[in-house]
Amino acid sequence: NGGRAHASPTSAITTRSHHFAAAADDDVALVPTVLRALLRCRRDAKARMKAAAAAGDAALAPVLDARQLALKLCANAAYGYCGADTSSLSGPPLAEACLRWGSFYCREAARLVKERWPERRVIYAATDSVFVEMPGGCSFEDAVGAGEVMAKHGSASLPACLEVECD
């Protein structure tokens, strides 16, 4: 097929010799390896950022925040890179799967919020974000606290490899 990506339910998504999913011999593939490393580094940077902020390190906390945002950007760009026809790692089925599964889990998180907190209004739930309207007069601190509770509730109901974060 001219080196284009292809997939079936029982095969890896491949382009030339680049594997996007699990290879037939269960080797870890390139894209999942890179994404796991980016996400692991981002989690570490966020944890270090929170620790630096709690310790009052006003110089280190913003640097670590910029680092975690850069790592998030890189992870999100990998999806776009896989979806581009001109990319050397073009894998449109993988990009489509990322988009559809991300959207599915955002809708699932929104459903969980509506079910647990019927008084809250979900105003957006797509791609990789869920936005919930808080009641008028709610302070920023109260909104963040409620968001963290909602994120924890959502995470408990999703597959173990997924975690809802309150940003």
PDB file of C-alpha atoms in Angstrom, residues 104-163:
ATOM      1  CA  PHE A 104     -15.424   9.104  24.585  1.00  0.00           C
ATOM      2  CA  TYR A 105     -13.687   9.414  27.960  1.00  0.00           C
ATOM      3  CA  CYS A 106     -14.414  13.160  28.147  1.00  0.00           C
ATOM      4  CA  ARG A 107     -18.097  12.439  27.596  1.00  0.00           C
ATOM      5  CA  GLU A 108     -17.884   9.679  30.216  1.00  0.00           C
ATOM      6  CA  ALA A 109     -16.291  12.087  32.717  1.00  0.00           C
ATOM      7  CA  ALA A 110     -19.035  14.632  31.966  1.00  0.00           C
ATOM      8  CA  ARG A 111     -21.688  11.958  32.542  1.00  0.00           C
ATOM      9  CA  LEU A 112     -20.104  11.072  35.889  1.00  0.00           C
ATOM     10  CA  VAL A 113     -20.126  14.731  36.964  1.00  0.00           C
ATOM     11  CA  LYS A 114     -23.776  15.170  35.951  1.00  0.00           C
ATOM     12  CA  GLU A 115     -24.720  11.947  37.730  1.00  0.00           C
ATOM     13  CA  ARG A 116     -22.912  12.780  40.989  1.00  0.00           C
ATOM     14  CA  TRP A 117     -23.490  16.568  40.968  1.00  0.00           C
ATOM     15  CA  PRO A 118     -26.765  17.180  39.108  1.00  0.00           C
ATOM     16  CA  GLU A 119     -26.723  20.843  40.170  1.00  0.00           C
ATOM     17  CA  ARG A 120     -23.509  21.417  38.168  1.00  0.00           C
ATOM     18  CA  ARG A 121     -23.648  22.229  34.480  1.00  0.00           C
ATOM     19  CA  VAL A 122     -21.049  20.730  32.154  1.00  0.00           C
ATOM     20  CA  ILE A 123     -20.466  23.419  29.552  1.00  0.00           C
ATOM     21  CA  TYR A 124     -17.870  21.591  27.432  1.00  0.00           C
ATOM     22  CA  ALA A 125     -16.684  18.003  27.119  1.00  0.00           C
ATOM     23  CA  ALA A 126     -14.609  17.040  24.074  1.00  0.00           C
ATOM     24  CA  THR A 127     -11.124  16.071  22.926  1.00  0.00           C
ATOM     25  CA  ASP A 128      -9.195  16.195  26.227  1.00  0.00           C
ATOM     26  CA  SER A 129     -11.093  18.642  28.446  1.00  0.00           C
ATOM     27  CA  VAL A 130     -14.234  18.918  30.538  1.00  0.00           C
ATOM     28  CA  PHE A 131     -15.408  22.307  31.776  1.00  0.00           C
ATOM     29  CA  VAL A 132     -17.926  22.541  34.610  1.00  0.00           C
ATOM     30  CA  GLU A 133     -19.720  25.760  35.535  1.00  0.00           C
ATOM     31  CA  MET A 134     -19.485  26.540  39.233  1.00  0.00           C
ATOM     32  CA  PRO A 135     -22.253  28.385  41.114  1.00  0.00           C
ATOM     33  CA  GLY A 136     -22.100  32.169  41.295  1.00  0.00           C
ATOM     34  CA  GLY A 137     -20.201  33.503  44.280  1.00  0.00           C
ATOM     35  CA  CYS A 138     -17.904  30.465  44.357  1.00  0.00           C
ATOM     36  CA  SER A 139     -14.338  31.505  45.220  1.00  0.00           C
ATOM     37  CA  PHE A 140     -11.386  30.387  43.127  1.00  0.00           C
ATOM     38  CA  GLU A 141     -10.154  28.201  45.981  1.00  0.00           C
ATOM     39  CA  ASP A 142     -13.578  26.564  46.375  1.00  0.00           C
ATOM     40  CA  ALA A 143     -13.781  25.977  42.605  1.00  0.00           C
ATOM     41  CA  VAL A 144     -10.347  24.329  42.576  1.00  0.00           C
ATOM     42  CA  GLY A 145     -11.282  22.172  45.563  1.00  0.00           C
ATOM     43  CA  ALA A 146     -14.526  21.075  43.894  1.00  0.00           C
ATOM     44  CA  GLY A 147     -12.634  20.413  40.655  1.00  0.00           C
ATOM     45  CA  GLU A 148     -10.153  18.190  42.475  1.00  0.00           C
ATOM     46  CA  VAL A 149     -13.000  16.210  44.067  1.00  0.00           C
ATOM     47  CA  MET A 150     -14.659  15.820  40.649  1.00  0.00           C
ATOM     48  CA  ALA A 151     -11.361  14.739  39.092  1.00  0.00           C
ATOM     49  CA  LYS A 152     -10.800  12.127  41.789  1.00  0.00           C
ATOM     50  CA  HIS A 153     -14.358  10.835  41.321  1.00  0.00           C
ATOM     51  CA  GLY A 154     -13.872  10.638  37.547  1.00  0.00           C
ATOM     52  CA  SER A 155     -10.492   8.926  37.833  1.00  0.00           C
ATOM     53  CA  ALA A 156     -11.924   6.213  40.073  1.00  0.00           C
ATOM     54  CA  SER A 157     -14.432   5.320  37.369  1.00  0.00           C
ATOM     55  CA  LEU A 158     -12.051   5.236  34.400  1.00  0.00           C
ATOM     56  CA  PRO A 159      -9.471   2.621  33.360  1.00  0.00           C
ATOM     57  CA  ALA A 160      -6.410   2.592  35.632  1.00  0.00           C
ATOM     58  CA  CYS A 161      -4.163   3.993  32.896  1.00  0.00           C
ATOM     59  CA  LEU A 162      -6.258   7.197  32.751  1.00  0.00           C
ATOM     60  CA  GLU A 163      -6.369   9.977  35.305  1.00  0.00           C
TER      61      GLU A 163
END
